Every structure is written in C-alpha cells, then in structure tokens.
Tab-separated table of C-alpha atoms in Angstrom:
chain	number	residue	atom	x	y	z
D	38	MET	CA	-0.004	0.012	0.026
D	39	VAL	CA	2.839	2.358	0.928
D	40	GLU	CA	4.682	1.367	-2.220
D	41	SER	CA	1.548	2.018	-4.306
D	42	SER	CA	1.109	5.523	-2.959
D	43	GLU	CA	4.785	6.232	-3.597
D	44	TRP	CA	4.366	4.970	-7.133
D	45	ARG	CA	1.336	7.213	-7.633
D	46	SER	CA	3.125	10.277	-6.265
D	47	ARG	CA	6.095	9.509	-8.484
D	48	ARG	CA	3.844	9.203	-11.487
D	49	GLY	CA	2.126	12.473	-10.647
D	50	TRP	CA	5.470	14.174	-10.209
D	51	THR	CA	6.617	12.925	-13.644
D	52	THR	CA	3.445	14.076	-15.289
D	53	ALA	CA	3.896	17.546	-13.728
D	54	VAL	CA	7.418	17.750	-15.042
D	55	TYR	CA	6.272	16.769	-18.514
D	56	ALA	CA	3.621	19.470	-18.426
D	57	LEU	CA	6.091	22.108	-17.208
D	58	VAL	CA	8.631	21.124	-19.842
D	59	ALA	CA	5.994	21.292	-22.594
D	60	VAL	CA	4.911	24.775	-21.485
D	61	ALA	CA	8.560	25.930	-21.381
D	62	ALA	CA	9.199	24.574	-24.876
D	63	LEU	CA	6.086	26.234	-26.223
D	64	LEU	CA	7.108	29.582	-24.675
D	65	LEU	CA	10.532	29.273	-26.305
D	66	LEU	CA	8.867	28.545	-29.618
D	67	VAL	CA	6.678	31.609	-29.382
D	68	LEU	CA	9.625	33.776	-28.373
D	69	ASP	CA	11.733	32.518	-31.260
D	70	ARG	CA	9.401	33.648	-34.058
D	71	PRO	CA	11.389	35.483	-36.715
D	72	GLY	CA	9.492	38.771	-36.345
D	73	SER	CA	9.737	39.034	-32.554
D	74	ARG	CA	12.892	37.162	-31.743
D	75	PRO	CA	14.848	38.745	-28.856
D	76	SER	CA	18.489	39.295	-29.702
D	77	VAL	CA	19.529	37.203	-26.730
D	78	LEU	CA	18.342	34.087	-28.549
D	79	ASP	CA	20.552	34.915	-31.504
D	80	ASP	CA	23.460	35.438	-29.084
D	81	ILE	CA	22.832	32.038	-27.558
D	82	ARG	CA	22.730	30.502	-31.038
D	83	ALA	CA	25.994	32.182	-31.994
D	84	HIS	CA	27.722	31.001	-28.778
D	85	THR	CA	26.388	27.484	-29.246
D	86	GLY	CA	27.692	27.558	-32.791
D	87	ASP	CA	31.108	28.602	-31.598
D	88	TRP	CA	31.162	25.835	-29.075
D	89	ALA	CA	29.680	23.186	-31.383
D	90	ALA	CA	31.728	24.008	-34.502
D	91	PRO	CA	34.915	22.152	-33.384
D	92	VAL	CA	32.851	19.172	-32.131
D	93	MET	CA	30.878	19.075	-35.377
D	94	SER	CA	34.095	19.356	-37.338
D	95	ALA	CA	35.467	16.302	-35.492
D	96	VAL	CA	32.168	14.381	-35.949
D	97	SER	CA	31.961	15.224	-39.666
D	98	ALA	CA	35.589	14.359	-40.367
D	99	PRO	CA	34.941	10.565	-40.717
D	100	ILE	CA	31.913	11.276	-42.851
D	101	ARG	CA	34.001	13.508	-45.078
D	102	GLY	CA	36.628	10.745	-45.242
D	103	LEU	CA	33.994	8.197	-46.186
D	104	ARG	CA	32.804	10.458	-48.972
D	105	SER	CA	36.305	11.008	-50.247
D	106	ILE	CA	36.934	7.214	-50.260
D	107	PHE	CA	33.786	6.495	-52.294
D	108	GLY	CA	34.289	9.561	-54.433
D	109	GLY	CA	37.937	8.619	-54.969
D	110	ALA	CA	37.028	5.117	-56.073
D	111	SER	CA	34.437	6.239	-58.576
D	112	ASP	CA	36.782	8.963	-59.826
D	113	TYR	CA	39.500	6.394	-60.425
D	114	TRP	CA	37.331	4.260	-62.713
D	115	ALA	CA	36.117	7.270	-64.658
D	116	ALA	CA	39.521	8.945	-64.865
D	117	VAL	CA	40.305	8.216	-68.514
D	118	ASP	CA	36.969	9.394	-69.875
D	119	GLU	CA	37.006	12.375	-67.577
D	120	ASN	CA	40.504	13.311	-68.720
D	121	ARG	CA	39.392	13.306	-72.337
D	122	GLU	CA	36.329	15.388	-71.578
D	123	LEU	CA	38.376	17.847	-69.519
D	124	ARG	CA	40.827	18.344	-72.335
D	125	GLN	CA	37.979	19.281	-74.673
D	126	GLU	CA	36.482	21.540	-72.022
D	127	ILE	CA	39.845	23.284	-71.485
D	128	ALA	CA	40.084	23.969	-75.191
D	129	GLN	CA	36.622	25.525	-75.191
D	130	LEU	CA	37.234	27.369	-71.974
D	131	ASN	CA	40.445	28.933	-73.354
D	132	GLN	CA	38.348	30.636	-76.029
D	133	TRP	CA	35.929	31.810	-73.371
D	134	ARG	CA	38.805	33.086	-71.242
D	135	ASP	CA	40.161	35.157	-74.086
D	136	LEU	CA	36.728	36.589	-74.692
D	137	ALA	CA	36.247	37.275	-70.976
D	138	LEU	CA	39.593	39.020	-70.705
D	139	SER	CA	38.866	41.223	-73.698
D	140	LEU	CA	35.404	42.046	-72.350
D	141	ARG	CA	36.858	42.797	-68.927
D	142	ASP	CA	39.289	45.329	-70.472
D	143	LYS	CA	36.489	46.856	-72.469
D	144	VAL	CA	34.229	47.157	-69.401
D	145	ARG	CA	37.065	48.733	-67.459
D	146	ALA	CA	37.574	51.229	-70.233
D	147	TYR	CA	33.872	52.103	-70.279
D	148	GLU	CA	33.845	52.387	-66.505
D	149	SER	CA	36.689	54.847	-66.522
D	150	ILE	CA	35.123	56.890	-69.362
D	151	LEU	CA	31.687	56.997	-67.732
D	152	ASP	CA	33.133	57.349	-64.186
D	153	ILE	CA	31.156	54.330	-62.928
D	154	PRO	CA	32.471	52.725	-59.781
D	155	GLY	CA	33.378	49.066	-60.331
D	156	VAL	CA	32.242	46.206	-58.086
D	157	ASP	CA	34.564	45.708	-55.116
D	158	ALA	CA	35.701	42.126	-55.366
D	159	ALA	CA	37.023	41.342	-51.937
D	160	ASP	CA	38.809	38.041	-51.366
D	161	PRO	CA	36.351	35.274	-50.498
D	162	ILE	CA	36.664	33.534	-47.157
D	163	GLY	CA	36.881	29.745	-47.428
D	164	ALA	CA	35.149	27.632	-44.806
D	165	TRP	CA	34.028	24.076	-44.143
D	166	SER	CA	30.381	23.260	-43.639
D	167	VAL	CA	30.519	21.371	-40.389
D	168	ALA	CA	26.826	20.884	-39.587
D	169	ASP	CA	23.974	20.306	-41.920
D	170	ALA	CA	20.559	20.974	-40.483
D	171	SER	CA	18.554	20.302	-43.613
D	172	GLY	CA	15.503	18.779	-41.932
D	173	PRO	CA	11.819	19.402	-42.303
D	174	PHE	CA	11.887	22.475	-40.070
D	175	VAL	CA	14.988	24.305	-41.198
D	176	HIS	CA	17.510	24.319	-44.005
D	177	ALA	CA	20.640	25.804	-42.557
D	178	ARG	CA	24.344	25.043	-42.206
D	179	LEU	CA	26.980	25.787	-39.643
D	180	ILE	CA	30.343	26.846	-41.097
D	181	ASP	CA	33.652	27.079	-39.275
D	182	ALA	CA	34.422	30.716	-40.084
D	183	GLY	CA	33.052	33.595	-38.130
D	184	TRP	CA	33.532	37.212	-37.082
D	185	ASP	CA	37.258	36.754	-36.459
D	186	ARG	CA	37.784	35.895	-40.113
D	187	GLY	CA	35.622	38.772	-41.435
D	188	VAL	CA	32.300	37.006	-41.845
D	189	ARG	CA	29.384	39.313	-41.254
D	190	GLU	CA	25.567	38.895	-41.219
D	191	GLY	CA	24.078	39.010	-44.672
D	192	HIS	CA	27.195	37.937	-46.562
D	193	PRO	CA	26.459	35.594	-49.494
D	194	VAL	CA	27.774	32.030	-49.338
D	195	LEU	CA	28.688	30.133	-52.474
D	196	THR	CA	29.993	26.757	-53.499
D	197	GLU	CA	32.021	26.319	-56.637
D	198	ARG	CA	28.692	25.886	-58.472
D	199	GLY	CA	26.681	28.824	-57.211
D	200	LEU	CA	24.932	30.589	-54.363
D	201	VAL	CA	23.765	28.362	-51.423
D	202	GLY	CA	22.485	31.021	-49.030
D	203	ARG	CA	23.404	33.875	-46.802
D	204	VAL	CA	24.832	34.297	-43.291
D	205	VAL	CA	22.175	34.920	-40.672
D	206	VAL	CA	23.948	34.490	-37.332
D	207	VAL	CA	27.660	35.120	-36.732
D	208	GLY	CA	29.732	33.837	-33.832
D	209	HIS	CA	33.441	34.367	-33.259
D	210	ASN	CA	34.496	31.175	-34.978
D	211	SER	CA	31.379	29.980	-36.686
D	212	ALA	CA	28.425	31.290	-38.619
D	213	ARG	CA	24.961	29.990	-39.483
D	214	VAL	CA	24.021	30.034	-43.171
D	215	LEU	CA	20.353	30.099	-44.130
D	216	LEU	CA	20.018	28.086	-47.324
D	217	LEU	CA	18.027	29.292	-50.321
D	218	THR	CA	15.688	26.341	-49.834
D	219	ASP	CA	14.665	27.336	-46.312
D	220	LEU	CA	11.103	28.474	-45.675
D	221	ASN	CA	12.360	31.866	-44.417
D	222	SER	CA	14.678	32.574	-47.374
D	223	ARG	CA	13.797	35.457	-49.737
D	224	ILE	CA	16.299	36.503	-52.381
D	225	PRO	CA	15.768	39.034	-55.180
D	226	VAL	CA	16.773	37.458	-58.511
D	227	MET	CA	16.626	38.103	-62.170
D	228	THR	CA	17.310	36.476	-65.497
D	229	GLU	CA	20.777	37.062	-66.781
D	230	ASP	CA	19.636	39.638	-69.323
D	231	GLY	CA	17.837	41.484	-66.524
D	232	GLU	CA	14.425	41.423	-68.194
D	233	ALA	CA	12.597	39.268	-65.705
D	234	ARG	CA	12.893	40.074	-62.011
D	235	ALA	CA	11.401	38.020	-59.200
D	236	LEU	CA	11.733	36.957	-55.595
D	237	LEU	CA	13.272	33.530	-54.979
D	238	THR	CA	11.240	32.050	-52.110
D	239	GLY	CA	12.331	28.899	-50.289
D	240	ASP	CA	9.638	26.380	-49.327
D	241	ASN	CA	11.832	23.572	-47.910
D	242	SER	CA	11.834	21.799	-51.263
D	243	SER	CA	14.956	21.359	-53.293
D	244	ALA	CA	13.768	23.851	-55.971
D	245	PRO	CA	12.638	27.238	-54.532
D	246	ARG	CA	9.743	29.120	-56.096
D	247	LEU	CA	9.970	32.267	-58.233
D	248	GLU	CA	7.404	34.745	-56.932
D	249	PHE	CA	6.333	38.230	-58.017
D	250	VAL	CA	7.738	37.777	-61.562
D	251	ASN	CA	7.126	41.080	-63.412
D	252	ARG	CA	4.185	40.775	-65.766
D	253	ASP	CA	5.794	41.563	-69.111
D	254	ALA	CA	8.649	39.226	-68.562
D	255	VAL	CA	8.910	36.035	-70.609
D	256	LEU	CA	10.759	33.305	-68.803
D	257	GLU	CA	12.194	30.352	-70.695
D	258	GLU	CA	13.144	26.984	-69.417
D	259	ASP	CA	16.763	26.556	-68.387
D	260	GLU	CA	17.286	30.295	-68.399
D	261	ARG	CA	20.071	31.305	-66.041
D	262	ILE	CA	18.951	32.987	-62.874
D	263	VAL	CA	21.296	35.292	-60.975
D	264	THR	CA	20.963	37.627	-57.981
D	265	SER	CA	19.552	40.975	-59.037
D	266	GLY	CA	21.096	43.012	-56.245
D	267	ASP	CA	17.719	44.702	-55.644
D	268	GLY	CA	17.519	46.092	-52.104
D	269	GLY	CA	21.320	46.186	-51.967
D	270	LEU	CA	21.546	43.243	-49.575
D	271	LEU	CA	23.375	40.949	-52.047
D	272	PRO	CA	25.673	41.766	-54.884
D	273	ARG	CA	24.308	41.591	-58.420
D	274	GLY	CA	25.088	38.707	-60.715
D	275	LEU	CA	25.821	35.752	-58.393
D	276	PRO	CA	24.787	32.516	-60.118
D	277	VAL	CA	21.757	30.892	-58.533
D	278	GLY	CA	20.305	28.283	-60.910
D	279	GLN	CA	18.108	27.635	-63.930
D	280	ALA	CA	14.441	28.414	-64.402
D	281	ALA	CA	12.180	25.346	-64.464
D	282	PRO	CA	8.397	25.416	-65.115
D	283	ALA	CA	6.188	24.171	-62.266
D	284	SER	CA	2.508	23.440	-62.147
D	285	GLY	CA	0.293	26.157	-63.663
D	286	ASP	CA	2.035	29.397	-64.452
D	287	ALA	CA	4.461	28.966	-61.598
D	288	TRP	CA	8.196	28.826	-61.973
D	289	ARG	CA	10.867	27.259	-59.854
D	290	VAL	CA	14.610	27.371	-59.865
D	291	ARG	CA	16.831	24.346	-60.120
D	292	LEU	CA	19.699	25.437	-57.921
D	293	TYR	CA	23.236	25.010	-59.186
D	294	SER	CA	24.248	24.108	-55.609
D	295	SER	CA	21.672	21.378	-55.101
D	296	GLY	CA	22.386	17.738	-55.824
D	297	ASP	CA	25.939	17.654	-54.623
D	298	PRO	CA	26.865	17.648	-50.956
D	299	VAL	CA	27.846	21.104	-49.771
D	300	ASP	CA	31.220	20.782	-48.091
D	301	MET	CA	33.613	23.625	-48.837
D	302	VAL	CA	32.050	27.016	-49.150
D	303	TRP	CA	33.129	30.587	-49.795
D	304	VAL	CA	31.772	33.597	-48.020
D	305	TYR	CA	31.905	36.724	-50.142
D	306	PRO	CA	32.433	39.840	-48.055
D	307	TYR	CA	30.007	42.434	-49.285
D	308	ASP	CA	28.898	45.680	-47.653
D	309	PRO	CA	25.195	46.091	-48.277
D	310	ILE	CA	24.157	49.354	-49.883
D	311	MET	CA	22.348	51.354	-47.215
D	312	THR	CA	19.153	53.208	-48.068
D	313	PRO	CA	19.338	56.954	-47.475
D	314	GLU	CA	16.876	56.785	-44.615
D	315	GLU	CA	19.136	54.450	-42.676
D	316	ASN	CA	22.297	56.448	-43.238
D	317	PRO	CA	21.358	60.060	-44.006
D	318	VAL	CA	24.109	62.595	-44.720
D	319	PRO	CA	23.835	65.429	-42.165
D	320	GLN	CA	22.997	68.940	-43.525
D	321	SER	CA	26.323	70.400	-42.295
D	322	GLU	CA	28.288	67.659	-44.028
D	323	ARG	CA	26.336	68.233	-47.250
D	324	LEU	CA	27.071	71.986	-47.126
D	325	ILE	CA	30.790	71.398	-46.527
D	326	GLU	CA	30.902	68.894	-49.348
D	327	SER	CA	29.049	71.282	-51.664
D	328	ALA	CA	31.466	74.145	-50.801
D	329	GLU	CA	34.394	71.852	-51.364
D	330	ARG	CA	33.010	70.761	-54.708
D	331	GLU	CA	32.528	74.403	-55.770
D	332	ALA	CA	36.050	75.289	-54.628
D	333	ARG	CA	37.442	72.361	-56.534
D	334	ALA	CA	35.550	73.426	-59.663
D	335	GLU	CA	36.713	77.042	-59.331
D	336	ALA	CA	40.340	75.851	-58.884
D	337	ALA	CA	40.028	73.659	-61.908
D	338	ARG	CA	38.575	76.598	-63.918
D	339	LEU	CA	41.356	78.893	-62.838
D	340	ALA	CA	43.967	76.297	-63.582
D	341	GLY	CA	42.396	75.746	-66.984
D	342	GLU	CA	42.453	79.510	-67.724
D	343	ALA	CA	46.043	79.762	-66.545
D	344	ALA	CA	47.009	76.835	-68.730
D	345	ALA	CA	45.193	78.332	-71.725
D	346	GLU	CA	46.935	81.683	-71.117
D	347	SER	CA	50.286	80.076	-70.903
D	348	VAL	CA	49.609	78.127	-74.092
D	349	GLU	CA	48.562	81.312	-75.833
D	350	ALA	CA	51.671	83.086	-74.572
D	351	GLU	CA	53.887	80.299	-75.757
D	352	ALA	CA	52.216	80.338	-79.135
D	353	ALA	CA	52.662	84.081	-79.402
D	354	ALA	CA	56.289	83.803	-78.435
D	355	GLU	CA	56.884	81.096	-80.982
D	356	GLU	CA	55.125	83.212	-83.625
D	357	GLU	CA	57.246	86.208	-82.755
D	358	GLN	CA	60.389	84.120	-82.901
D	359	GLY	CA	59.314	82.734	-86.231
D	360	GLU	CA	58.741	86.242	-87.607
D	361	THR	CA	62.139	87.426	-86.343
D	362	ALA	CA	63.829	84.398	-87.871
D	363	GLY	CA	61.990	84.999	-91.151
D	364	THR	CA	63.057	88.683	-91.288
D	365	GLY	CA	66.674	87.713	-90.550
D	366	ALA	CA	66.633	85.109	-93.290
D	367	ALA	CA	65.205	87.603	-95.792
D	368	ASN	CA	67.831	90.160	-94.865
D	369	ALA	CA	70.575	87.590	-95.286
D	370	GLN	CA	69.158	86.607	-98.630
D	371	GLN	CA	69.079	90.227	-99.783
D	372	ALA	CA	72.660	90.745	-98.562
D	373	GLY	CA	73.754	87.659	-100.509
D	374	GLN	CA	72.114	88.875	-103.683
D	375	GLY	CA	73.707	92.336	-103.313
D	376	GLY	CA	77.184	90.738	-102.777
M	136	MET	CA	17.667	10.457	2.550
M	137	LYS	CA	18.271	9.773	-1.171
M	138	SER	CA	15.400	10.131	-3.558
M	139	ALA	CA	13.984	7.172	-5.383
M	140	ARG	CA	15.328	8.467	-8.746
M	141	PHE	CA	18.806	8.842	-7.402
M	142	VAL	CA	18.694	5.287	-6.047
M	143	GLU	CA	17.511	4.037	-9.412
M	144	VAL	CA	20.321	5.724	-11.266
M	145	SER	CA	22.855	4.572	-8.688
M	146	ARG	CA	21.669	0.980	-9.155
M	147	ALA	CA	22.142	1.324	-12.887
M	148	GLY	CA	25.698	2.337	-12.330
M	149	PRO	CA	27.723	5.315	-13.516
M	150	SER	CA	28.845	3.481	-16.644
M	151	ALA	CA	25.212	3.193	-17.687
M	152	VAL	CA	24.667	6.905	-17.149
M	153	VAL	CA	27.770	7.667	-19.192
M	154	ALA	CA	26.587	5.285	-21.956
M	155	VAL	CA	23.174	6.961	-22.112
M	156	LEU	CA	24.648	10.454	-22.252
M	157	ILE	CA	27.290	9.596	-24.818
M	158	THR	CA	24.900	7.792	-27.099
M	159	LEU	CA	22.405	10.646	-26.859
M	160	GLY	CA	25.080	13.322	-27.448
M	161	LEU	CA	26.561	11.416	-30.407
M	162	ALA	CA	23.117	10.948	-31.941
M	163	ILE	CA	22.359	14.671	-31.637
M	164	PHE	CA	25.669	15.635	-33.247
M	165	LEU	CA	25.438	12.942	-35.931
M	166	ALA	CA	21.903	13.993	-36.856
M	167	ALA	CA	23.304	17.460	-37.599
M	168	ALA	CA	26.494	16.315	-39.333
M	169	PRO	CA	26.832	16.882	-43.120
M	170	ARG	CA	25.493	13.960	-45.142
M	171	PRO	CA	28.071	12.094	-47.130
M	172	PHE	CA	26.053	11.557	-50.279
M	173	GLY	CA	24.124	14.765	-50.753
M	174	PRO	CA	20.748	15.890	-49.601
M	175	VAL	CA	18.737	12.880	-48.449
M	176	ALA	CA	16.150	12.714	-45.605
M	177	GLU	CA	18.382	11.858	-42.687
M	178	PRO	CA	16.978	9.719	-39.847
M	179	TRP	CA	16.246	11.304	-36.515
M	180	LEU	CA	18.916	9.413	-34.581
M	181	HIS	CA	18.282	11.265	-31.339
M	182	ALA	CA	14.603	10.222	-31.474
M	183	CYS	CA	15.699	6.554	-31.845
M	184	VAL	CA	18.069	6.850	-28.879
M	185	ILE	CA	15.517	8.598	-26.608
M	186	TYR	CA	12.846	6.038	-27.480
M	187	PHE	CA	15.169	3.115	-26.859
M	188	TRP	CA	16.480	4.278	-23.468
M	189	THR	CA	13.013	5.265	-22.294
M	190	HIS	CA	11.834	1.725	-23.128
M	191	ARG	CA	14.828	0.121	-21.574
M	192	ARG	CA	14.732	2.134	-18.314
M	193	PRO	CA	12.455	5.234	-18.080
M	194	SER	CA	14.335	6.643	-15.091
M	195	MET	CA	17.438	6.951	-17.280
M	196	MET	CA	15.612	9.257	-19.659
M	197	PRO	CA	13.767	11.795	-17.471
M	198	PRO	CA	11.732	14.514	-19.220
M	199	LEU	CA	14.195	17.238	-18.319
M	200	LEU	CA	16.986	15.307	-20.055
M	201	CYS	CA	14.804	14.924	-23.213
M	202	PHE	CA	14.063	18.651	-23.038
M	203	GLY	CA	17.737	19.505	-22.744
M	204	ALA	CA	18.674	17.193	-25.584
M	205	GLY	CA	16.011	18.753	-27.749
M	206	LEU	CA	17.173	22.218	-26.876
M	207	LEU	CA	20.760	21.343	-27.855
M	208	ALA	CA	19.462	19.891	-31.158
M	209	ASP	CA	17.503	23.102	-31.802
M	210	LEU	CA	20.582	25.254	-31.124
M	211	ILE	CA	22.942	23.128	-33.257
M	212	THR	CA	20.596	22.801	-36.192
M	213	GLY	CA	19.518	26.435	-36.084
M	214	GLY	CA	15.838	25.542	-36.119
M	215	PRO	CA	13.096	27.193	-34.091
M	216	ILE	CA	14.199	27.011	-30.432
M	217	GLY	CA	11.906	24.770	-28.477
M	218	LEU	CA	10.683	22.652	-31.392
M	219	TRP	CA	12.928	19.644	-30.916
M	220	ALA	CA	12.731	20.166	-27.155
M	221	LEU	CA	8.965	19.776	-27.325
M	222	SER	CA	9.039	16.998	-29.901
M	223	LEU	CA	11.554	14.836	-28.105
M	224	THR	CA	9.749	15.331	-24.801
M	225	GLY	CA	6.516	14.268	-26.551
M	226	LEU	CA	8.250	11.200	-27.968
M	227	SER	CA	9.562	10.286	-24.538
M	228	LEU	CA	6.002	10.555	-23.151
M	229	ALA	CA	4.709	8.299	-25.975
M	230	ALA	CA	7.503	5.852	-25.285
M	231	ARG	CA	6.489	5.693	-21.626
M	232	VAL	CA	2.883	5.030	-22.534
M	233	THR	CA	3.644	2.348	-25.148
M	234	ARG	CA	6.290	0.663	-23.053
M	235	PRO	CA	4.061	-1.898	-21.230
M	236	MET	CA	2.537	-2.913	-24.573
M	237	ALA	CA	5.687	-3.050	-26.658
M	238	ASP	CA	7.729	-4.921	-24.046
M	239	SER	CA	8.917	-8.411	-25.149
M	240	GLN	CA	7.127	-8.141	-28.435
M	241	PRO	CA	8.657	-9.343	-31.799
M	242	TRP	CA	10.409	-6.598	-33.793
M	243	PRO	CA	7.568	-5.820	-36.249
M	244	LYS	CA	5.302	-4.942	-33.354
M	245	ARG	CA	8.034	-2.958	-31.624
M	246	LEU	CA	8.552	-1.070	-34.851
M	247	GLY	CA	4.811	-0.449	-34.995
M	248	TYR	CA	4.825	1.072	-31.540
M	249	PHE	CA	7.830	3.200	-32.482
M	250	ALA	CA	5.931	4.372	-35.593
M	251	LEU	CA	2.951	5.304	-33.432
M	252	SER	CA	5.224	7.294	-31.103
M	253	LEU	CA	6.788	9.063	-34.065
M	254	VAL	CA	3.338	10.005	-35.369
M	255	PHE	CA	2.516	11.385	-31.994
M	256	MET	CA	5.786	13.348	-31.989
M	257	ILE	CA	5.021	14.793	-35.475
M	258	LEU	CA	1.519	15.737	-34.348
M	259	VAL	CA	2.894	17.521	-31.311
M	260	ALA	CA	5.412	19.375	-33.505
M	261	SER	CA	2.749	20.340	-36.060
M	262	ILE	CA	0.301	21.597	-33.392
M	263	ALA	CA	3.064	23.535	-31.648
M	264	LEU	CA	4.299	25.125	-34.851
M	265	GLY	CA	0.803	26.118	-35.779
M	266	ALA	CA	0.025	27.487	-32.293
M	267	ALA	CA	3.252	29.447	-32.173
M	268	GLY	CA	2.668	30.830	-35.662
M	269	VAL	CA	6.101	29.837	-36.872
M	270	SER	CA	6.522	30.468	-40.582
M	271	GLY	CA	4.404	28.191	-42.721
M	272	GLY	CA	3.723	25.546	-40.082
M	273	ALA	CA	5.070	22.046	-40.382
M	274	PRO	CA	5.919	20.633	-43.811
M	275	LEU	CA	4.270	17.230	-43.388
M	276	PRO	CA	5.568	15.393	-46.509
M	277	GLY	CA	9.152	16.244	-45.504
M	278	MET	CA	8.505	15.064	-41.949
M	279	ALA	CA	6.960	11.836	-43.185
M	280	LEU	CA	10.078	11.141	-45.267
M	281	HIS	CA	12.316	11.715	-42.276
M	282	ALA	CA	10.065	9.503	-40.140
M	283	LEU	CA	10.351	6.759	-42.739
M	284	THR	CA	14.154	6.756	-42.753
M	285	THR	CA	14.071	6.856	-38.921
M	286	LEU	CA	11.885	3.715	-38.928
M	287	ILE	CA	14.196	1.960	-41.384
M	288	ILE	CA	17.255	2.586	-39.228
M	289	TYR	CA	15.545	1.898	-35.856
M	290	ILE	CA	15.837	-1.913	-35.760
M	291	PRO	CA	19.581	-2.114	-36.454
M	292	LEU	CA	20.178	0.828	-34.112
M	293	GLU	CA	18.090	-0.861	-31.416
M	294	SER	CA	20.294	-3.964	-31.656
M	295	LEU	CA	23.410	-1.771	-31.286
M	296	LEU	CA	21.990	0.116	-28.335
M	297	ALA	CA	20.820	-3.165	-26.711
M	298	PHE	CA	24.352	-4.453	-27.048
M	299	ILE	CA	25.724	-1.280	-25.372
M	300	ALA	CA	23.102	-1.580	-22.608
M	301	GLY	CA	24.139	-5.185	-22.052
M	302	ARG	CA	27.761	-4.215	-21.827
M	303	VAL	CA	27.082	-1.523	-19.169
M	304	GLY	CA	24.792	-3.890	-17.265
M	305	LEU	CA	21.591	-1.923	-17.832
M	306	ARG	CA	18.895	-4.542	-17.937
M	307	ARG	CA	15.250	-3.824	-18.562
M	308	GLY	CA	13.843	-2.290	-15.358
M	309	ALA	CA	10.475	-1.298	-13.988
M	310	LEU	CA	11.510	2.333	-13.668
C-alpha cells in the first residue's frame, strides 16, 4: 500500500514535469518567431555555434573521409573518360577566357570613361560546412568561419557551383548560413539579361519558387537565374540556378548548388548598400561637401584658364620668334644677292 | 535520505549513465552532421536513442533530459528554439505510454509502436508550430520522409543500443 502511494506520487510528479517542460518549450517557440525574436536568442545560437563547431568538425571528419573514399574510387574508374572530356572543355574554356579578358578590359575602359564605380571584389573567405541541419523544419548550415575571419551577417555564401544562401547568425569562430531552400529565405533574383525580375522564395523543397515575376517578362526553361542586387543586400550577378516550369504558371529554380553535398564554401564579403533613410548625410556635411566641390571646380577653372593663357603666350612667343627668324633670313638673302 | 530516482540511477551504475549520455550526445551531433552523399532525408537518430532508453529504463531518460537534448538539437541545427525540445519530450512521453505494450514483443510490433510514437511526435510538433505561428507551419511530406528513414534505421540501431546496454549492465527495469 505504501509502495503504491509512492508509485502514484512519483507518476504524478513525472506528469507535472512533462507538463512544465512542454509549457517551457512552447514559450521558447513563441519567443523565437522570426518577427519578434529577442537578440539574446541569436546570441545564444551564436555562442552554441562557436562551441559546437569544433565538435561538429570532429564528428563530420569521418563522414568527409567516407565520402572522399567512395568519391575517390568512382573517380578512379572514370579517370580516362573524364580526362578526355576535360581536355575538350579546357580547349573551349580557353576561347571563353580570351573573350572574358577582352570584355573585362572593355568594361574597365567604359567604366573609366563614364566614371562608374566598379564592383569591389574582396577576397572570398573559405570555410568548411561542419553541420547540416537540412531537416523538415529548417535548411541551414553551420560553417567554421566567423567574425574573427571577417564574416558578417548578410554575406552571401557560395559553393564552386553557385549561391547556397546567406549568413544569418555570426559567432566568433562559426556562422549559421540560411539556405536558399529554407522556408524563411527570400532573395531578389533576375534572368541574366535582366528582363525578368522576381523573388526567390524557399519552401523547404529542393527547388525554390519564383514569386512576383514582373508581368511583361517572358521566362524560358533553363534560363540562367542570378541575383539581381535589388535592395542592396546581395551583390548583383551571383549565379543561382536555372528556371524550371512548375505546375500552372508557376516557376521554380533548379539550384546550381543542389544535388551535390555542400562541403567547402566561400563567403563573399560584401557591404550592403544602405538606403538613405538608414544612413542620412547630415546637412552640415552636405554643405561642406558642396562648398568643397565648388572650390574644386573654381580651382580647376582657374587652372584651365592659366594653362590656356600660358599656351597662348607660348604660341605668341613662338610666332614672334618665327617672324624674327623669317626677317633675318630675308635680310641675309638680300645681302647675299647684293654681294 | 536519497530520492527514489537517485537510487534508481545509482543502481544502474555510472557506466550506464555515461553510456546513455554519450549515445544521446553522439546521436544529436550525428543527426546534424553533413550527409556524405548529398541531400537525403536523414533519420532522426536522437529520437531513436531517446525512445530506446526510455523503453529500456524510463528513469534513465527523465523529461528534463529529453528537453535539454532537444534544446541542444535546436541550437545546433539552427531551427526554431523549443521545437525539438517539445518534440523529443513528446516522444519520450509516448514511449512511456507504449512501453508496457511493446515490451517483449517481436520486432515488427516494436517497430509499429515506435511508428505510433513518431506519429505522436510529429503531431505535437505540427500543433506547436501552428500554435506558435512559426513560418508556414510544419511541412508534413518532408517530416513523413524523415520519419520513414528513422523507422528503417531503428531496428539495427536498437540492436546496437541493446548491445551497449548489455555491456554496461543496464537490464530492462520497472523504472
């Protein structure tokens, strides 16, 4: 009887703990909604990432080894065919390289003529993807590079094939990358010719949707989709994937980065372009800058006038010299004839 | 005076506690590790481990430990904080309820009870996501795929965990 009451009280206690734990978990879920998430939760995530990155790196090392063994074996059998294909590809790529180099020079020349600032191409930061959280609830990755190596929130992350996502949480030695396929991912994209612009929206499937495609645009299957740079959050022109028709009039994007395991990634440092409202130039600064610009223009005008005057003076002097020399020559000729 | 739970854990021995914690930790980290062969629906290893230890000895897998394991999984995977914490706690509860029925049954029945518990866990997660208004709710087809791979891996994993439990002297107990 005593044992039975103890059993009952124990069972009641366990039920109470379950209820408490469920309430606590629900509260955390409500707090962690993207719109109303307190920054402390992001800090906790970043710290956990820092702490977990070395452990995850150690855990994923054998998996990476396994992949390289299997990959190595299959590569070995396909080496001869691959070699032949690569040679052909190199020959084709050499032509493309020449074209690219000539176009680069041309673009640089145009940029300097039109005074257009070029895109700052900072060195990419290489990192290993150490944790892969591509489950039904979230599509994210943990990479082993963080603030200390220059990674910042919002930076785009690419594999050798194309864009995989952007950094959402940064720790000292690690960062969390939200993949393009995640439910919360929204990236402005366009076709390579810039005619069709849309929003690439993740829905936890392997091919994200294209939403808000502009009405007049005509999309074609397999058309290259790149980042549009709209909103200034991502640079323009990063390769994303190819357009693929879905049911109805909908379009999806077959990502370049999908299919292969994402292992080594590159973070591209990029300073987002701030909107004027977020970073307004103070009135005093604007006045100073305007005065400086006027002063520079005045100085340039004066310098130009001075240069023109000096050129005129030089020309007059040369003319005078020429006339003197001409008179001397004529006199000499006359003297010669007289003699 | 020592509490009943403490006595229970002491009886199981420290090596059993270590075995439970290591297998649970490893399952959490492995579930988040990069997949070797590209994007496939990975099994929920931590769910398998929690279900197994709860069946073997419920006192070794108290609700707070399940909650903590879920919280760690949430933080490592970067998912909504509290989702795995709630899901794994729900699974542990389902495992406690199904334990008297699934005990000493052949493996197809045990697998059936595990499937039922997983369905309960998915329901809890879906309801919680909906109630909390987290973006888009729960993607059920994706979850079903993960649940399927979890079921496939459960029986071999159960054998492995049973072997570990035997090595650390953790026999099936009432609590």
